[in-house]
Steps between C-alpha positions, in 0.01 A plus 500: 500500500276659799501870409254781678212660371309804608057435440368858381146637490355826428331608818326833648322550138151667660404837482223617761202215559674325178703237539674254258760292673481271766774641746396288787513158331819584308695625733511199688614304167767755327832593605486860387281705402448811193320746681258800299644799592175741448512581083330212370372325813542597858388708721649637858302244691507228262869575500542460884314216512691313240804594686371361838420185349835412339671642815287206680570323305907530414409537127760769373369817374569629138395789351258464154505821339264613195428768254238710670231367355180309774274478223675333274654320815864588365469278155492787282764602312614840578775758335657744799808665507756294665534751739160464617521146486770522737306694723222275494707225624638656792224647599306138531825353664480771788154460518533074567798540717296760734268171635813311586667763700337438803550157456863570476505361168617616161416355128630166393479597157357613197259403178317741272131391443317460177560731241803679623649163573446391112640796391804526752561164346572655084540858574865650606403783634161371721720265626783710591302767655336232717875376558543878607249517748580199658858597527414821660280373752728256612799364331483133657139473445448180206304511173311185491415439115505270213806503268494851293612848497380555840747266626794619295394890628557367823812334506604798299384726813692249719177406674444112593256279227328191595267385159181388480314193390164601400350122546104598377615739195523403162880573316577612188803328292658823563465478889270769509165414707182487242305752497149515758298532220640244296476117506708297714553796705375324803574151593214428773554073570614455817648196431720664166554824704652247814721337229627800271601595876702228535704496166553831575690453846640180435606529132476828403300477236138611357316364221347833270154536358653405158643155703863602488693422843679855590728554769325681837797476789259634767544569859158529565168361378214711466111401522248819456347543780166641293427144319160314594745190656783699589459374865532114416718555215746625693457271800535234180841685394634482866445138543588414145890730570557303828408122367750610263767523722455884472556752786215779516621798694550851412801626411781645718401832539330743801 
């Protein structure tokens, strides 16, 4: 069955003369991108830059919100109030959406980053102040995530869901992504990356670090923009989805 399927990368993760992604080579592979938003990556210019380029480019803008947290570049684990939290989050969308104004553009969606999105993914109440934030900011705007509590806080705040393949992270048996700092967390083969993509759209499936096959129904694949290959792995992904009969486009959306 030809079904559609939105290619994701992390993009805009630089921070003053420091850069770590390679916006203008992506951009003109991916569908959509997860733009930093300023608390783990991102400044103002790198921000308006990344913006300009996807705008270019058609690439639909999401939002990638993080703990606040550069120096650990959002993958520690922090405990705030949810209240905070929730302030955290709307603060970063506002501050995204602000570069697409002038285009007359607004965000296509969003996916917390690192940390914040492993813990939205266990924890009720991250994820539901998240859900919160989202809600407030815009009530059609879609959370773009992998299969978890962030998803269900969403549909619970009546805000649209699309989930998330994550095609070069390792899976628990428990759906859970593995840990950075653990083995298997990373899966950095092109060629495996291009094919776990491919189960993933096509059957709906994911094989775990353990080698059980889990169910990932995924609207989305994801490829981190900060990998060493993450340019020709995802170029790989792309062509691998459409010699499958795959459509790659983003989502319906703004």
């Amino acid at each position: 069955m030809s079904r559609s399927i939105d290619l994701i990368a992390d993009l805009g993760e630089g921070f003053g003369a420091w850069t770590m992604t390679e916006d203008d080579a992506l951009t003109r592979i991916v569908t959509s991108a997860n733009v930093a938003c300023g608390f783990h990556a991102g400044d103002p210019s790198t921000i308006r830059e990344t913006v300009a380029l996807c705008v270019d480019r058609d690439v639909a803008v999401g939002a990638h919100p993080s703990f606040p947290d550069l120096r650990g570049f959002g993958r520690r684990p922090l405990e705030l109030p949810p209240s905070d939290l929730e302030a955290d989050v709307l603060y970063q969308l506002g501050a995204l959406e602000a570069f697409l104004r002038p285009y007359g553009r607004r965000l296509h969606h969003v996916t917390p980053h690192g940390s914040l999105g492993n813990m939205t993914a266990v924890r009720e109440d991250y994820a539901r102040a998240v859900a919160r934030a989202v809600r407030t900011f815009d009530p059609e705007l879609t959370v773009a995530f992998q299969e978890s509590w962030m998803t269900r806080a969403a549909e619970d705040e009546g805000l649209p869901v699309a989930r998330i393949g994550f095609a070069d992270r390792g899976y628990n048996d428990d759906g859970t992504l593995v840990a950075r700092a653990s083995p298997g967390a990373l899966v950095t083969d092109t060629e495996e990356v291009a094919t776990r993509a491919v189960r993933m759209a096509v059957e709906g499936v994911v094989t775990s670090v353990s080698g059980t096959t889990l169910p990932m129904p995924c609207d989305s694949i994801l490829v981190h923009g900060d990998s060493p290959a993450a340019v020709s792995m995802a170029a790989t992904v792309r062509q691998r989805l459409e010699s499958a009969g795959v459509t790659v486009a983003a989502w319906p959306g703004r």
